[in-house]
Short mmCIF file of C-alpha atoms and ligand atoms in Angstrom, two decimals:
data_model
loop_
_atom_site.label_atom_id
_atom_site.label_comp_id
_atom_site.label_asym_id
_atom_site.label_seq_id
_atom_site.Cartn_x
_atom_site.Cartn_y
_atom_site.Cartn_z
CA UNK A 38 -0.04 -0.10 0.05
CA UNK A 39 1.43 3.36 -1.10
CA UNK A 40 0.28 6.36 0.96
CA UNK A 41 0.40 9.73 -0.81
CA UNK A 42 -0.15 12.77 1.24
CA UNK A 43 -1.37 15.98 -0.63
CA UNK A 44 -1.68 19.38 0.77
CA UNK A 45 -5.20 19.70 0.18
CA UNK A 46 -8.38 18.45 -1.52
CA UNK A 47 -7.56 19.88 -4.91
CA UNK A 48 -4.15 18.35 -4.95
CA UNK A 49 -5.71 15.02 -3.96
CA UNK A 50 -8.24 15.09 -6.71
CA UNK A 51 -5.66 15.88 -9.33
CA UNK A 52 -3.39 13.08 -8.01
CA UNK A 53 -6.25 10.70 -8.41
CA UNK A 54 -7.39 11.98 -11.83
CA UNK A 55 -3.77 11.78 -13.20
CA UNK A 56 -3.72 7.95 -12.32
CA UNK A 57 -7.03 7.63 -14.17
CA UNK A 58 -5.71 9.68 -17.16
CA UNK A 59 -2.55 7.62 -17.20
CA UNK A 60 -4.73 4.38 -17.30
CA UNK A 61 -7.00 5.66 -20.14
CA UNK A 62 -4.05 6.88 -22.28
CA UNK A 63 -2.12 3.60 -21.90
CA UNK A 64 -5.25 1.47 -22.44
CA UNK A 65 -7.98 3.35 -24.13
CA UNK A 66 -10.44 0.49 -23.66
CA UNK A 67 -9.76 0.07 -19.85
CA UNK A 68 -12.32 -1.10 -17.64
CA UNK A 69 -12.85 1.53 -14.98
CA UNK A 70 -14.38 1.27 -11.54
CA UNK A 71 -16.13 4.28 -10.12
CA UNK A 72 -17.28 5.37 -6.75
CA UNK A 73 -19.70 7.97 -5.46
CA UNK A 74 -19.69 10.19 -2.22
CA UNK A 75 -18.46 13.63 -2.02
CA UNK A 76 -14.72 12.76 -2.13
CA UNK A 77 -14.31 11.69 -5.70
CA UNK A 78 -16.17 14.53 -6.99
CA UNK A 79 -13.14 16.74 -7.50
CA UNK A 80 -11.51 13.61 -9.35
CA UNK A 81 -14.44 13.52 -11.72
CA UNK A 82 -14.22 17.38 -12.33
CA UNK A 83 -10.48 17.05 -13.15
CA UNK A 84 -11.37 14.08 -15.65
CA UNK A 85 -13.97 16.22 -17.15
CA UNK A 86 -11.53 19.00 -17.59
CA UNK A 87 -8.85 16.68 -19.23
CA UNK A 88 -11.56 15.37 -21.57
CA UNK A 89 -12.55 18.82 -22.66
CA UNK A 90 -8.90 19.70 -23.19
CA UNK A 91 -8.69 16.72 -25.62
CA UNK A 92 -6.27 14.83 -23.42
CA UNK A 93 -8.28 11.82 -22.79
CA UNK A 94 -11.20 10.02 -24.36
CA UNK A 95 -13.92 7.72 -22.58
CA UNK A 96 -15.25 6.47 -26.01
CA UNK A 97 -13.96 2.86 -25.64
CA UNK A 98 -14.13 2.82 -21.80
CA UNK A 99 -16.31 0.43 -19.82
CA UNK A 100 -17.31 1.51 -16.34
CA UNK A 101 -18.64 -0.32 -13.22
CA UNK A 102 -19.91 1.44 -10.14
CA UNK A 103 -19.23 0.15 -6.72
CA UNK A 104 -22.77 0.24 -5.53
CA UNK A 105 -26.28 1.62 -5.66
CA UNK A 106 -29.06 2.14 -3.18
CA UNK A 107 -32.20 -0.01 -3.10
CA UNK A 108 -35.54 1.68 -2.88
CA UNK A 109 -34.99 4.84 -4.85
CA UNK A 110 -35.33 5.20 -8.65
CA UNK A 111 -32.45 5.96 -10.97
CA UNK A 112 -34.05 9.10 -11.70
CA UNK A 113 -33.92 10.26 -8.07
CA UNK A 114 -31.18 12.92 -7.64
CA UNK A 115 -29.75 10.91 -4.66
CA UNK A 116 -29.29 7.76 -6.80
CA UNK A 117 -25.72 6.71 -7.66
CA UNK A 118 -26.95 6.46 -11.22
CA UNK A 119 -27.91 10.16 -11.11
CA UNK A 120 -24.56 11.08 -9.38
CA UNK A 121 -22.39 9.39 -11.88
CA UNK A 122 -24.07 11.06 -14.74
CA UNK A 123 -24.29 14.21 -13.17
CA UNK A 124 -20.63 14.44 -12.25
CA UNK A 125 -18.99 12.46 -15.08
CA UNK A 126 -20.87 10.60 -17.65
CA UNK A 127 -23.03 13.49 -19.10
CA UNK A 128 -19.83 15.48 -19.71
CA UNK A 129 -17.69 12.94 -21.54
CA UNK A 130 -17.71 10.70 -24.48
CA UNK A 131 -18.54 7.46 -22.64
CA UNK A 132 -20.93 5.18 -24.53
CA UNK A 133 -24.01 4.74 -22.22
CA UNK A 134 -24.18 1.02 -23.19
CA UNK A 135 -20.78 0.50 -21.49
CA UNK A 136 -21.89 2.10 -18.27
CA UNK A 137 -22.78 -0.39 -15.39
CA UNK A 138 -24.16 0.61 -12.23
CA UNK A 139 -26.03 -1.95 -10.14
CA UNK A 140 -29.81 -2.07 -11.12
CA UNK A 141 -31.75 -2.31 -8.01
CA UNK A 142 -35.11 -2.05 -9.65
CA UNK A 143 -35.75 -5.73 -10.00
CA UNK A 144 -34.67 -9.01 -8.41
CA UNK A 145 -31.73 -8.07 -6.29
CA UNK A 146 -29.93 -11.56 -5.98
CA UNK A 147 -30.27 -12.00 -9.70
CA UNK A 148 -28.65 -8.58 -10.27
CA UNK A 149 -25.78 -9.23 -7.79
CA UNK A 150 -24.89 -12.54 -9.75
CA UNK A 151 -25.26 -10.88 -13.12
CA UNK A 152 -23.15 -7.86 -11.97
CA UNK A 153 -20.33 -10.28 -11.16
CA UNK A 154 -20.67 -11.98 -14.59
CA UNK A 155 -20.61 -8.57 -16.46
CA UNK A 156 -17.36 -7.57 -14.79
CA UNK A 157 -15.65 -11.01 -15.54
CA UNK A 158 -16.89 -10.76 -19.14
CA UNK A 159 -15.62 -7.31 -19.55
CA UNK A 160 -12.09 -8.72 -18.51
CA UNK A 161 -12.19 -7.42 -14.86
CA UNK A 162 -11.72 -4.02 -13.60
CA UNK A 163 -8.27 -2.40 -14.51
CA UNK A 164 -8.63 0.58 -12.12
CA UNK A 165 -10.97 1.06 -9.15
CA UNK A 166 -11.37 4.30 -7.27
CA UNK A 167 -12.88 4.02 -3.83
CA UNK A 168 -13.75 6.53 -1.11
CA UNK A 169 -14.06 5.41 2.47
CA UNK A 170 -17.00 5.67 4.89
CA UNK A 171 -16.26 6.91 8.49
CA UNK A 172 -16.74 3.38 9.70
CA UNK A 173 -14.06 2.09 7.17
CA UNK A 174 -16.67 0.84 4.56
CA UNK A 175 -15.72 0.71 0.91
CA UNK A 176 -18.51 0.54 -1.45
CA UNK A 177 -21.18 -0.33 1.05
CA UNK A 178 -19.37 -3.10 2.67
CA UNK A 179 -19.93 -2.34 6.23
CA UNK A 180 -17.86 -3.56 9.21
CA UNK A 181 -18.91 -7.09 10.11
CA UNK A 182 -17.46 -10.55 11.20
CA UNK A 183 -16.26 -11.58 7.77
CA UNK A 184 -15.13 -10.06 4.34
CA UNK A 185 -17.98 -10.56 1.90
CA UNK A 186 -16.68 -11.79 -1.39
CA UNK A 187 -19.04 -10.98 -4.21
CA UNK A 188 -21.63 -8.37 -5.16
CA UNK A 189 -24.19 -8.49 -2.49
CA UNK A 190 -27.26 -6.72 -0.89
CA UNK A 191 -26.45 -4.88 2.49
CA UNK A 192 -28.24 -3.37 5.23
CA UNK A 193 -26.69 -0.02 5.87
CA UNK A 194 -25.45 0.62 9.55
CA UNK A 195 -26.88 3.54 11.34
CA UNK A 196 -23.68 5.43 11.22
CA UNK A 197 -23.67 5.31 7.56
CA UNK A 198 -27.31 6.38 7.38
CA UNK A 199 -26.53 9.45 9.57
CA UNK A 200 -23.35 10.17 7.52
CA UNK A 201 -25.34 10.04 4.32
CA UNK A 202 -28.44 11.99 5.72
CA UNK A 203 -26.82 15.21 4.77
CA UNK A 204 -27.76 14.59 1.14
CA UNK A 205 -31.23 13.79 1.88
CA UNK A 206 -34.04 15.91 3.65
CA UNK A 207 -33.65 13.81 6.66
CA UNK A 208 -32.13 10.59 8.04
CA UNK A 209 -35.53 8.87 7.54
CA UNK A 210 -35.29 9.42 3.84
CA UNK A 211 -31.98 7.56 3.48
CA UNK A 212 -32.40 4.14 1.94
CA UNK A 213 -31.57 1.48 4.41
CA UNK A 214 -30.18 -1.09 1.83
CA UNK A 215 -28.01 -1.10 -0.96
CA UNK A 216 -26.30 -3.33 -3.65
CA UNK A 217 -22.55 -3.31 -3.44
CA UNK A 218 -19.56 -4.84 -5.02
CA UNK A 219 -18.22 -7.33 -2.46
CA UNK A 220 -14.71 -7.05 -0.85
CA UNK A 221 -13.57 -9.83 -3.19
CA UNK A 222 -15.10 -7.84 -6.26
CA UNK A 223 -13.00 -4.91 -5.22
CA UNK A 224 -9.81 -6.77 -4.51
CA UNK A 225 -9.93 -8.34 -7.82
CA UNK A 226 -9.42 -4.90 -9.51
CA UNK A 227 -5.67 -4.88 -10.90
CA UNK A 228 -5.24 -1.44 -9.35
CA UNK A 229 -7.06 0.37 -6.55
CA UNK A 230 -6.96 4.13 -5.67
CA UNK A 231 -8.51 5.13 -2.40
CA UNK A 232 -9.20 8.87 -1.72
CA UNK A 233 -10.02 10.62 1.62
CA UNK A 234 -9.96 14.14 2.67
CA UNK A 235 -10.63 16.16 5.86
CA UNK A 236 -10.09 15.34 9.49
CA UNK A 237 -13.22 13.34 9.92
CA UNK A 238 -11.54 10.69 8.07
CA UNK A 239 -8.14 10.81 10.18
CA UNK A 240 -9.10 8.13 12.58
CA UNK A 241 -10.19 5.62 9.97
CA UNK A 242 -7.11 6.23 7.72
CA UNK A 243 -4.85 5.65 10.70
CA UNK A 244 -6.75 2.40 11.31
CA UNK A 245 -6.74 1.01 7.94
CA UNK A 246 -3.12 2.00 7.17
CA UNK A 247 -1.60 1.16 10.61
CA UNK A 248 -4.13 -1.05 12.54
CA UNK A 249 -5.20 -4.58 12.25
CA UNK A 250 -6.60 -5.93 8.90
CA UNK A 251 -10.03 -6.82 9.93
CA UNK A 252 -13.53 -6.89 8.43
CA UNK A 253 -14.47 -4.46 11.18
CA UNK A 254 -12.49 -1.83 9.23
CA UNK A 255 -13.33 -3.29 5.85
CA UNK A 256 -10.79 -0.93 3.92
CA UNK A 257 -7.91 -2.53 5.91
CA UNK A 258 -8.12 -5.65 3.57
CA UNK A 259 -6.63 -3.41 0.89
CA UNK A 260 -3.28 -3.94 2.48
CA UNK A 261 -3.33 -7.53 1.00
CA UNK A 262 -3.64 -5.97 -2.55
CA UNK A 263 -0.39 -5.52 -4.47
CA UNK A 264 -1.36 -2.28 -6.23
CA UNK A 265 -3.02 0.18 -4.00
CA UNK A 266 -2.49 3.86 -3.67
CA UNK A 267 -4.09 5.80 -0.82
CA UNK A 268 -4.26 9.46 -1.64
CA UNK A 269 -5.11 11.69 1.40
CA UNK A 270 -5.04 15.28 2.13
CA UNK A 271 -3.13 16.50 5.05
CA UNK A 272 -6.06 16.55 7.42
CA UNK A 273 -6.98 12.94 6.77
CA UNK A 274 -3.33 11.99 7.11
CA UNK A 275 -2.98 13.76 10.33
CA UNK A 276 -2.86 10.66 12.56
CA UNK A 277 -0.47 8.86 10.48
C1 GLP B 276 -21.10 6.35 0.66
C2 GLP B 276 -20.59 5.43 -0.57
C3 GLP B 276 -19.05 5.10 -0.38
C4 GLP B 276 -18.34 6.42 -0.03
C5 GLP B 276 -18.66 6.97 1.33
C6 GLP B 276 -18.01 8.21 1.81
O1 GLP B 276 -21.51 5.58 1.63
N1 GLP B 276 -21.27 4.28 -0.76
O2 GLP B 276 -18.53 4.58 -1.53
O3 GLP B 276 -16.91 6.10 0.06
O4 GLP B 276 -20.15 7.16 1.02
O5 GLP B 276 -18.57 9.24 1.33
P1 GLP B 276 -17.76 10.64 1.33
O6 GLP B 276 -16.80 10.58 0.31
O7 GLP B 276 -18.92 11.73 1.01
O8 GLP B 276 -17.29 10.90 2.69
#
């Protein structure tokens, strides 16, 4: 695990975007794994800028998102489908038929199995970006007794619901379930970038970089991966 400490959020965003740009330039038909949450927004802004400057193209890219809420439609402005289109896909030349975000509108178990098949059929994820929840979750893999391997349906923990309530009118409006890539799905990506910013993430960044590798801090498993870059700003790195 390589830890890169940046001076602020903007530098963190540029560093993560540069890794994506390098991936896209060296392999224009890459399979990219995207994440939601406020942290990667700056990375997507940088990628849109690079696209508009003619430096990168998404025309042959295939994408897979980490997760999606259950119980809200894709049109809802809090869905991760909406988020990805709003922050990235609507502004670049990605082919919509190559965009994959868990479809939570039908049978969830079928979708979990199908999502794994689609990732495999695409050749696996070349580069995956993840944020981190303040309880250590990646995707929506919440702290629990074991690492869950494949795409699965999760019940969100109260701490996650409270953390995500800022995007909704109230905590009662936050969906309580989601479909998420499993820990194994994320670990099978050939390269992983984790971004974190702000002092609210300092405790968990310390735990996953220096603490025990445990499913109680799901992101700690990334220390077993052979190509992970953790990109943090100074505030998130303050307890390292
Ligand atoms: C959600 C997402 C995660 C994300 C987390 C942190 O729970 N499912 O993928 O990492 O939020 O979000 P933020 O970056 O806003 O702190």
